[in-house]
Amino acid sequence: MSAMNLSPARPADVALLLEGTYPFVRGGVSTWVHKLIEALPETTFSLVFIGGRRSDHGRAAYAFPPNVVHFERHYLFEPRKDSPDRSVDASAVDELDRLHDHLLGASRAPADAELVKRLALCLQAPDGFARDAFLHEDACWDWICDRYRRDRADSPFTSYFWTLRSTYLGLFTLADVARRLPPARFYHAVSTGYAGFLGALLRHQRSRPLVLTEHGIYTKERMIDLASAESIPGGSATRCLWMRFFQGLGTMTYASADPIIALYDGNRKRQIEDGAAAEQTRIIANGIDVERFRPLRAKLSDGPRPVIGFIGRVVPIKDVKTFIRAMKAIVAERPEVEGWIVGPTSEDEAYATECRQLVSALGLDRNVKFLGFRAPEEILPQLGLLALTSMSEALPLVVLEAFASGLPVLTTDVGACREMVEGRTPEDRALGSAGAVVPIAAPEQTARAALSLLGDPARWRKAQRAAVRRVEAHYTQEQMVDAYRQVYREAATWRA
Amino acid sequence: MRPLRDIAVVAALFCEGVAGVALMRGFGIPALLVHVAASGWTAALFQRAFEGRRRGGFALIFATAFFVPFLGTLGLVAVAALTPRGTTAPERDCVSTRIPRPPEMVDSWSLPIGGRQPGERQARIEALTALRGRSDPATIAALRHAMEDRDEDVRLLAHALLEAKNRAAWREIDAANGALDRAPQRQLASIHRRLASQYWEVAWLGLAQGECLDHALGTARHHATAAVEQDPRSASLHLLLGRIELRLGEPERAEMALLRARDLGLPAGIAAPYLAEAAFLRRRFDLVRSHLSLPARSAPGGAAARVRRYWT
C-alpha cells in the first residue's frame, strides 16, 4: 500500500473506489473519472486505486486536479510479510463459511443488505477475520478441507485450495483497506468486483452511502477474460469458481449501493437481471465537452480521407484483430486506404504482439500502423472514419469525441453503440445515421460498411451532420455533470 | 435379522394367528381389522429389508400380506431371511458433476429475449464451454453460429473461444515464419511444409473468411509449392498441395498434384475422393465414377468407399 495526503487539511467529500483504471491506465473509464473530478471543483475527492500487482502499472497517466485531497493504491496479489500470530475464533470461521456460501458455494445464498452488513462488521471487528489468520491458522486449514468435501468440488484439492487462497486474500486485503481509509461523506465505486466489495464494506462499517457507476458490466468482462485464458490451473472447475466469485461480489455490491447507475438502458436491465433492485437503478449517459472538439470540424470539411482509425486500448475486448482482418478486405479493394491503431499497448503486451504478428501474416505492414497513445485532438482530424470493433462496450467516449469532431463512426452492435449511431428515440432517429453498425467479429461486413462510407462522400457528409447534431443534443458534459451533482448532493445529505 | 425386528415379526405372525382364530369363531370384522393391522405392520417392517424405498414398495408388501393371510407374511419372512442383505452404504468417495446439455437440446440459439427460460443462458454457456477442447470444422462452425446469438454473454464466450483457437494457430505460424528467416538450406523443406500445413489448417478449420481466407490459402499454396520444390518425392506434400488447389478452385492443378502423390505411393483410397472432386469440378463425370469405384473395391471401409455409398 502507498498513500499520499495531497491536502491534509481538507477532508474528502467522496472517496472514489477505482479498480485497474484511473490514474494509471488510459482509456474511457479513466477519462470519465478525470473529467468528473475536473467538472466538480466544489467537491473534494479521495481516490483509492486497486490493482493486481505493482509491476502491472507504471507511472500515473493523469495529473490530479487540485480537488483531489487524498490518494492511495493497493495491490491485491503483491507478496507481503505476514505476521502469523493472529488467532481466530470459531464464530469468525462461521462467518467465513457464510461468506463462502454466498461467494463460492455450489448453491449460492442470495445476497441481501443484512448479510453483507454482518460480513462487513465481522471483517471490521478487531477480533474478526484477518488475512494473516486466514493464511496461518489451523482452524482455517480445517475449514478449507471441510469445505472441499462439502462443495464436492470438481477440481483437485490443490487447485481448489489455491483458488480459495487467491480469492479470499484479495478480500481480506480490502478489509484492511476499509479499516484504515480516511473518512469521507460517501463512497463512489466505479465498478462492482473488488472496488464494489470495498464500497460495500465501507457502506456498512461506516454507515455512509455507496454510489455505484458501472460503465461496462464487470462480471461479463471477467467472464470473457476467464474464457479467453488458454489454461488455468484446475481447468474449468477453477474457471467456474472464479466466475461465481465475481458474480458474488457483484450481488454484494448491488445489495449495498444506492443509486446503481448504468450508462444506458441495456446495462440497467442487465444489472436488474443480476440482482440489483430496479428502484435503485438509474441511467446517466456519458457526455463530453463538445466545445473542445468544435474547432476540429473545419479540418474535416473536405470529405472522407482514406484513413480508418481504431482508437482505444489494444486489448482483447476491443477485438483489434477484427479491425486488422477488415483492413485486409478493404486494402484488397482500395490499396491506398490506411488503418491506424491508436492506443496504448502496455496493458496487454502479448495481445499487442499478436496483433502485430497478424498484420505481418496478412501482408498489411504498409497499410496498418500502430501509433500508440495520441491525444484525440491530434488524431481525429486526420481520419476519414472511426472504426470501433469492440466485443463489449457501454457508451464509448471515443464515439462521442468523433461525433463532436464531425467524424462518422463505424461500430459493432454492442452496448449503446447502435443507439448512438442510429438514435434512441424517434426524434433522435430523425437526425439520421451517424455512420454504420455491424455485427461483432465480422471483418467482411465491417470492410463493406467502411468502403461504402468512404466511397460515398454524400452519405459521409450526411453522417457527419447527424453525428454533430446528436452529440450536441444528447451527450454533453453539462448534462452528465448536472446529473452527478444531483447524485452527490443526495448522497452527502443522506441520513442513516 | 436384528432381535427387535425378530420380535416384531413374531408379533405380526401372532396377530395373524389371532385374526385366524377370531375368523373361525365368527368374529369377522374384528378378525379383518386385526389382519389389516398385521399386514400394515408387516409391510412397514419389510419395506426396508427389500430396499423398497420407492412409494410402491409398501403397497406391494401390504397386498401380499393382506391377500395371502398368514402364509403371505411367512413367505415374506422367508424371502427376507434368504435374500443377501446389503451392508451399510459406504460414504460416497466420488463427486457429482453436472453434464452440460449438448447444443441440440437447447431449443434454439436465437430465441427472442422475451421467450428465454431461466437458466437457458447458463445451459448455452455450458454447451459452448464443452467445445473448448475441440478443434475441428464442426466446432468452429458451431462457435461462429453462437456468435449470432441474441444473448451477449453467449456471443462473447463464443468469440473468446474462437479467438483462443485463432491465437494458437497464428502463434504457430508466426513461430514458423521466424524460423524460416533463420533456417539453413537443409531445413527449408520442413519449415515450408510446416507453414503450408498451418495456413491450410486455418482455412480448413474455418478460422478465416473472405479476404483472410484467400490470403491463408494463397500463402499455404506458396509454402506447399516451395516445400515440393525442396522435397519432390514426398507424396503427402503433393496431397496437401492438391487439397489446397482444390479449395482454391483450381481442379486441373489439383489433379496434377494428386496424381503425382498417387504415383509416389500414396494409397489410392486416400487420393481418390479428392481426384473425384477435381474431376467433378472439371465436369468429367466419367472420371468421377472410375476414381470412386477402384478404391471402393480394394478398401470397402475407406473414405472413397463412403463417398461412393453416399452417391449411389
PDB file of N, CA and C in Angstrom, chain B residues 136-138 140-141 144 196-221 224 238-255 257-258 273-279 281:
ATOM      1  N   ASP B 136     -12.115 -28.723 -34.657  1.00  0.00           N
ATOM      2  CA  ASP B 136     -12.460 -29.309 -35.949  1.00  0.00           C
ATOM      3  C   ASP B 136     -13.440 -28.360 -36.632  1.00  0.00           C
ATOM      4  N   PRO B 137     -13.671 -28.534 -37.931  1.00  0.00           N
ATOM      5  CA  PRO B 137     -14.536 -27.566 -38.629  1.00  0.00           C
ATOM      6  C   PRO B 137     -15.928 -27.458 -38.017  1.00  0.00           C
ATOM      7  N   ALA B 138     -16.486 -28.585 -37.514  1.00  0.00           N
ATOM      8  CA  ALA B 138     -17.837 -28.525 -36.943  1.00  0.00           C
ATOM      9  C   ALA B 138     -17.854 -27.651 -35.695  1.00  0.00           C
ATOM     10  N   ILE B 140     -15.777 -25.173 -34.996  1.00  0.00           N
ATOM     11  CA  ILE B 140     -15.616 -23.761 -35.387  1.00  0.00           C
ATOM     12  C   ILE B 140     -16.932 -23.225 -35.945  1.00  0.00           C
ATOM     13  N   ALA B 141     -17.611 -24.057 -36.726  1.00  0.00           N
ATOM     14  CA  ALA B 141     -18.906 -23.625 -37.283  1.00  0.00           C
ATOM     15  C   ALA B 141     -19.908 -23.376 -36.157  1.00  0.00           C
ATOM     16  N   ARG B 144     -19.085 -20.127 -34.514  1.00  0.00           N
ATOM     17  CA  ARG B 144     -19.487 -18.994 -35.366  1.00  0.00           C
ATOM     18  C   ARG B 144     -20.998 -18.778 -35.280  1.00  0.00           C
ATOM     19  N   ALA B 196       2.905 -24.494 -44.661  1.00  0.00           N
ATOM     20  CA  ALA B 196       1.797 -24.854 -45.568  1.00  0.00           C
ATOM     21  C   ALA B 196       0.686 -25.541 -44.767  1.00  0.00           C
ATOM     22  N   SER B 197       1.095 -26.462 -43.884  1.00  0.00           N
ATOM     23  CA  SER B 197       0.095 -27.188 -43.082  1.00  0.00           C
ATOM     24  C   SER B 197      -0.648 -26.232 -42.161  1.00  0.00           C
ATOM     25  N   GLN B 198       0.073 -25.294 -41.549  1.00  0.00           N
ATOM     26  CA  GLN B 198      -0.571 -24.386 -40.585  1.00  0.00           C
ATOM     27  C   GLN B 198      -1.545 -23.426 -41.280  1.00  0.00           C
ATOM     28  N   TYR B 199      -1.112 -22.863 -42.408  1.00  0.00           N
ATOM     29  CA  TYR B 199      -2.036 -21.972 -43.129  1.00  0.00           C
ATOM     30  C   TYR B 199      -3.241 -22.769 -43.643  1.00  0.00           C
ATOM     31  N   TRP B 200      -2.973 -23.995 -44.100  1.00  0.00           N
ATOM     32  CA  TRP B 200      -4.072 -24.842 -44.569  1.00  0.00           C
ATOM     33  C   TRP B 200      -5.051 -25.131 -43.439  1.00  0.00           C
ATOM     34  N   GLU B 201      -4.513 -25.352 -42.241  1.00  0.00           N
ATOM     35  CA  GLU B 201      -5.386 -25.652 -41.113  1.00  0.00           C
ATOM     36  C   GLU B 201      -6.287 -24.458 -40.778  1.00  0.00           C
ATOM     37  N   VAL B 202      -5.711 -23.257 -40.864  1.00  0.00           N
ATOM     38  CA  VAL B 202      -6.524 -22.055 -40.617  1.00  0.00           C
ATOM     39  C   VAL B 202      -7.711 -22.028 -41.582  1.00  0.00           C
ATOM     40  N   ALA B 203      -7.436 -22.360 -42.859  1.00  0.00           N
ATOM     41  CA  ALA B 203      -8.512 -22.351 -43.859  1.00  0.00           C
ATOM     42  C   ALA B 203      -9.471 -23.519 -43.645  1.00  0.00           C
ATOM     43  N   TRP B 204      -8.917 -24.699 -43.401  1.00  0.00           N
ATOM     44  CA  TRP B 204      -9.749 -25.908 -43.276  1.00  0.00           C
ATOM     45  C   TRP B 204     -10.686 -25.832 -42.075  1.00  0.00           C
ATOM     46  N   LEU B 205     -10.154 -25.305 -40.963  1.00  0.00           N
ATOM     47  CA  LEU B 205     -10.976 -25.219 -39.757  1.00  0.00           C
ATOM     48  C   LEU B 205     -12.087 -24.184 -39.899  1.00  0.00           C
ATOM     49  N   GLY B 206     -11.881 -23.202 -40.770  1.00  0.00           N
ATOM     50  CA  GLY B 206     -12.864 -22.132 -40.895  1.00  0.00           C
ATOM     51  C   GLY B 206     -12.531 -20.951 -40.015  1.00  0.00           C
ATOM     52  N   LEU B 207     -11.244 -20.832 -39.642  1.00  0.00           N
ATOM     53  CA  LEU B 207     -10.845 -19.712 -38.783  1.00  0.00           C
ATOM     54  C   LEU B 207     -10.700 -18.410 -39.573  1.00  0.00           C
ATOM     55  N   ALA B 208     -10.678 -18.490 -40.893  1.00  0.00           N
ATOM     56  CA  ALA B 208     -10.550 -17.277 -41.708  1.00  0.00           C
ATOM     57  C   ALA B 208     -11.679 -17.246 -42.729  1.00  0.00           C
ATOM     58  N   GLN B 209     -12.127 -16.027 -43.030  1.00  0.00           N
ATOM     59  CA  GLN B 209     -13.164 -15.854 -44.047  1.00  0.00           C
ATOM     60  C   GLN B 209     -12.740 -14.784 -45.038  1.00  0.00           C
ATOM     61  N   GLY B 210     -13.423 -14.788 -46.162  1.00  0.00           N
ATOM     62  CA  GLY B 210     -13.253 -13.723 -47.134  1.00  0.00           C
ATOM     63  C   GLY B 210     -11.814 -13.546 -47.560  1.00  0.00           C
ATOM     64  N   GLU B 211     -11.384 -12.297 -47.479  1.00  0.00           N
ATOM     65  CA  GLU B 211     -10.038 -11.933 -47.947  1.00  0.00           C
ATOM     66  C   GLU B 211      -8.963 -12.657 -47.135  1.00  0.00           C
ATOM     67  N   CYS B 212      -9.209 -12.824 -45.836  1.00  0.00           N
ATOM     68  CA  CYS B 212      -8.227 -13.506 -44.976  1.00  0.00           C
ATOM     69  C   CYS B 212      -8.128 -14.982 -45.348  1.00  0.00           C
ATOM     70  N   LEU B 213      -9.247 -15.563 -45.746  1.00  0.00           N
ATOM     71  CA  LEU B 213      -9.242 -16.965 -46.180  1.00  0.00           C
ATOM     72  C   LEU B 213      -8.440 -17.095 -47.474  1.00  0.00           C
ATOM     73  N   ASP B 214      -8.694 -16.182 -48.414  1.00  0.00           N
ATOM     74  CA  ASP B 214      -7.931 -16.212 -49.670  1.00  0.00           C
ATOM     75  C   ASP B 214      -6.446 -16.085 -49.384  1.00  0.00           C
ATOM     76  N   HIS B 215      -6.130 -15.190 -48.452  1.00  0.00           N
ATOM     77  CA  HIS B 215      -4.720 -14.973 -48.108  1.00  0.00           C
ATOM     78  C   HIS B 215      -4.120 -16.248 -47.503  1.00  0.00           C
ATOM     79  N   ALA B 216      -4.874 -16.875 -46.598  1.00  0.00           N
ATOM     80  CA  ALA B 216      -4.370 -18.094 -45.945  1.00  0.00           C
ATOM     81  C   ALA B 216      -4.145 -19.188 -46.975  1.00  0.00           C
ATOM     82  N   LEU B 217      -5.099 -19.351 -47.890  1.00  0.00           N
ATOM     83  CA  LEU B 217      -4.960 -20.403 -48.905  1.00  0.00           C
ATOM     84  C   LEU B 217      -3.820 -20.085 -49.872  1.00  0.00           C
ATOM     85  N   GLY B 218      -3.731 -18.811 -50.258  1.00  0.00           N
ATOM     86  CA  GLY B 218      -2.650 -18.408 -51.176  1.00  0.00           C
ATOM     87  C   GLY B 218      -1.290 -18.643 -50.541  1.00  0.00           C
ATOM     88  N   THR B 219      -1.177 -18.302 -49.263  1.00  0.00           N
ATOM     89  CA  THR B 219       0.106 -18.494 -48.583  1.00  0.00           C
ATOM     90  C   THR B 219       0.395 -19.971 -48.376  1.00  0.00           C
ATOM     91  N   ALA B 220      -0.650 -20.738 -48.093  1.00  0.00           N
ATOM     92  CA  ALA B 220      -0.472 -22.196 -47.945  1.00  0.00           C
ATOM     93  C   ALA B 220       0.051 -22.773 -49.257  1.00  0.00           C
ATOM     94  N   ARG B 221      -0.526 -22.328 -50.385  1.00  0.00           N
ATOM     95  CA  ARG B 221      -0.066 -22.824 -51.690  1.00  0.00           C
ATOM     96  C   ARG B 221       1.408 -22.455 -51.918  1.00  0.00           C
ATOM     97  N   ALA B 224       3.528 -24.687 -49.774  1.00  0.00           N
ATOM     98  CA  ALA B 224       3.464 -26.089 -50.222  1.00  0.00           C
ATOM     99  C   ALA B 224       4.276 -26.257 -51.509  1.00  0.00           C
ATOM    100  N   HIS B 238       2.501 -33.532 -51.892  1.00  0.00           N
ATOM    101  CA  HIS B 238       1.697 -33.391 -53.113  1.00  0.00           C
ATOM    102  C   HIS B 238       0.208 -33.476 -52.789  1.00  0.00           C
ATOM    103  N   LEU B 239      -0.144 -34.346 -51.841  1.00  0.00           N
ATOM    104  CA  LEU B 239      -1.550 -34.455 -51.428  1.00  0.00           C
ATOM    105  C   LEU B 239      -2.020 -33.124 -50.831  1.00  0.00           C
ATOM    106  N   LEU B 240      -1.186 -32.558 -49.956  1.00  0.00           N
ATOM    107  CA  LEU B 240      -1.541 -31.272 -49.334  1.00  0.00           C
ATOM    108  C   LEU B 240      -1.725 -30.196 -50.408  1.00  0.00           C
ATOM    109  N   LEU B 241      -0.765 -30.155 -51.346  1.00  0.00           N
ATOM    110  CA  LEU B 241      -0.852 -29.157 -52.415  1.00  0.00           C
ATOM    111  C   LEU B 241      -2.132 -29.371 -53.225  1.00  0.00           C
ATOM    112  N   GLY B 242      -2.452 -30.641 -53.496  1.00  0.00           N
ATOM    113  CA  GLY B 242      -3.674 -30.945 -54.252  1.00  0.00           C
ATOM    114  C   GLY B 242      -4.921 -30.447 -53.530  1.00  0.00           C
ATOM    115  N   ARG B 243      -4.980 -30.663 -52.221  1.00  0.00           N
ATOM    116  CA  ARG B 243      -6.160 -30.231 -51.457  1.00  0.00           C
ATOM    117  C   ARG B 243      -6.258 -28.701 -51.426  1.00  0.00           C
ATOM    118  N   ILE B 244      -5.107 -28.044 -51.320  1.00  0.00           N
ATOM    119  CA  ILE B 244      -5.116 -26.566 -51.326  1.00  0.00           C
ATOM    120  C   ILE B 244      -5.629 -26.058 -52.681  1.00  0.00           C
ATOM    121  N   GLU B 245      -5.119 -26.663 -53.750  1.00  0.00           N
ATOM    122  CA  GLU B 245      -5.547 -26.225 -55.089  1.00  0.00           C
ATOM    123  C   GLU B 245      -7.051 -26.443 -55.278  1.00  0.00           C
ATOM    124  N   LEU B 246      -7.533 -27.556 -54.757  1.00  0.00           N
ATOM    125  CA  LEU B 246      -8.978 -27.819 -54.855  1.00  0.00           C
ATOM    126  C   LEU B 246      -9.770 -26.716 -54.166  1.00  0.00           C
ATOM    127  N   ARG B 247      -9.330 -26.358 -52.969  1.00  0.00           N
ATOM    128  CA  ARG B 247     -10.046 -25.327 -52.200  1.00  0.00           C
ATOM    129  C   ARG B 247      -9.946 -23.962 -52.885  1.00  0.00           C
ATOM    130  N   LEU B 248      -8.842 -23.774 -53.620  1.00  0.00           N
ATOM    131  CA  LEU B 248      -8.686 -22.510 -54.346  1.00  0.00           C
ATOM    132  C   LEU B 248      -9.452 -22.503 -55.666  1.00  0.00           C
ATOM    133  N   GLY B 249     -10.086 -23.623 -55.972  1.00  0.00           N
ATOM    134  CA  GLY B 249     -10.882 -23.689 -57.209  1.00  0.00           C
ATOM    135  C   GLY B 249     -10.036 -23.931 -58.437  1.00  0.00           C
ATOM    136  N   GLU B 250      -8.959 -24.679 -58.292  1.00  0.00           N
ATOM    137  CA  GLU B 250      -8.069 -24.989 -59.419  1.00  0.00           C
ATOM    138  C   GLU B 250      -8.031 -26.507 -59.615  1.00  0.00           C
ATOM    139  N   PRO B 251      -9.083 -27.089 -60.223  1.00  0.00           N
ATOM    140  CA  PRO B 251      -9.142 -28.557 -60.292  1.00  0.00           C
ATOM    141  C   PRO B 251      -8.038 -29.189 -61.144  1.00  0.00           C
ATOM    142  N   GLU B 252      -7.607 -28.490 -62.219  1.00  0.00           N
ATOM    143  CA  GLU B 252      -6.560 -29.090 -63.075  1.00  0.00           C
ATOM    144  C   GLU B 252      -5.265 -29.221 -62.288  1.00  0.00           C
ATOM    145  N   ARG B 253      -4.893 -28.137 -61.608  1.00  0.00           N
ATOM    146  CA  ARG B 253      -3.642 -28.162 -60.826  1.00  0.00           C
ATOM    147  C   ARG B 253      -3.766 -29.161 -59.678  1.00  0.00           C
ATOM    148  N   ALA B 254      -4.959 -29.224 -59.101  1.00  0.00           N
ATOM    149  CA  ALA B 254      -5.179 -30.170 -58.005  1.00  0.00           C
ATOM    150  C   ALA B 254      -4.991 -31.595 -58.501  1.00  0.00           C
ATOM    151  N   GLU B 255      -5.546 -31.871 -59.660  1.00  0.00           N
ATOM    152  CA  GLU B 255      -5.461 -33.234 -60.201  1.00  0.00           C
ATOM    153  C   GLU B 255      -4.006 -33.629 -60.462  1.00  0.00           C
ATOM    154  N   ALA B 257      -1.350 -32.553 -58.937  1.00  0.00           N
ATOM    155  CA  ALA B 257      -0.662 -32.804 -57.659  1.00  0.00           C
ATOM    156  C   ALA B 257      -1.117 -34.126 -57.049  1.00  0.00           C
ATOM    157  N   LEU B 258      -2.408 -34.419 -57.158  1.00  0.00           N
ATOM    158  CA  LEU B 258      -2.937 -35.639 -56.534  1.00  0.00           C
ATOM    159  C   LEU B 258      -2.474 -36.899 -57.271  1.00  0.00           C
ATOM    160  N   PRO B 273     -11.018 -39.678 -53.296  1.00  0.00           N
ATOM    161  CA  PRO B 273     -12.119 -38.718 -53.141  1.00  0.00           C
ATOM    162  C   PRO B 273     -11.758 -37.334 -53.690  1.00  0.00           C
ATOM    163  N   TYR B 274     -10.498 -36.922 -53.489  1.00  0.00           N
ATOM    164  CA  TYR B 274     -10.085 -35.595 -53.975  1.00  0.00           C
ATOM    165  C   TYR B 274      -9.971 -35.592 -55.499  1.00  0.00           C
ATOM    166  N   LEU B 275      -9.460 -36.710 -56.050  1.00  0.00           N
ATOM    167  CA  LEU B 275      -9.384 -36.811 -57.511  1.00  0.00           C
ATOM    168  C   LEU B 275     -10.790 -36.782 -58.108  1.00  0.00           C
ATOM    169  N   ALA B 276     -11.712 -37.467 -57.434  1.00  0.00           N
ATOM    170  CA  ALA B 276     -13.096 -37.470 -57.917  1.00  0.00           C
ATOM    171  C   ALA B 276     -13.688 -36.061 -57.849  1.00  0.00           C
ATOM    172  N   GLU B 277     -13.358 -35.347 -56.777  1.00  0.00           N
ATOM    173  CA  GLU B 277     -13.880 -33.980 -56.629  1.00  0.00           C
ATOM    174  C   GLU B 277     -13.323 -33.079 -57.734  1.00  0.00           C
ATOM    175  N   ALA B 278     -12.011 -33.257 -58.016  1.00  0.00           N
ATOM    176  CA  ALA B 278     -11.383 -32.456 -59.085  1.00  0.00           C
ATOM    177  C   ALA B 278     -12.040 -32.777 -60.422  1.00  0.00           C
ATOM    178  N   ALA B 279     -12.288 -34.067 -60.675  1.00  0.00           N
ATOM    179  CA  ALA B 279     -12.928 -34.471 -61.933  1.00  0.00           C
ATOM    180  C   ALA B 279     -14.337 -33.894 -62.020  1.00  0.00           C
ATOM    181  N   LEU B 281     -15.410 -31.122 -60.640  1.00  0.00           N
ATOM    182  CA  LEU B 281     -15.327 -29.680 -60.930  1.00  0.00           C
ATOM    183  C   LEU B 281     -14.984 -29.427 -62.397  1.00  0.00           C
TER     184      LEU B 281
END
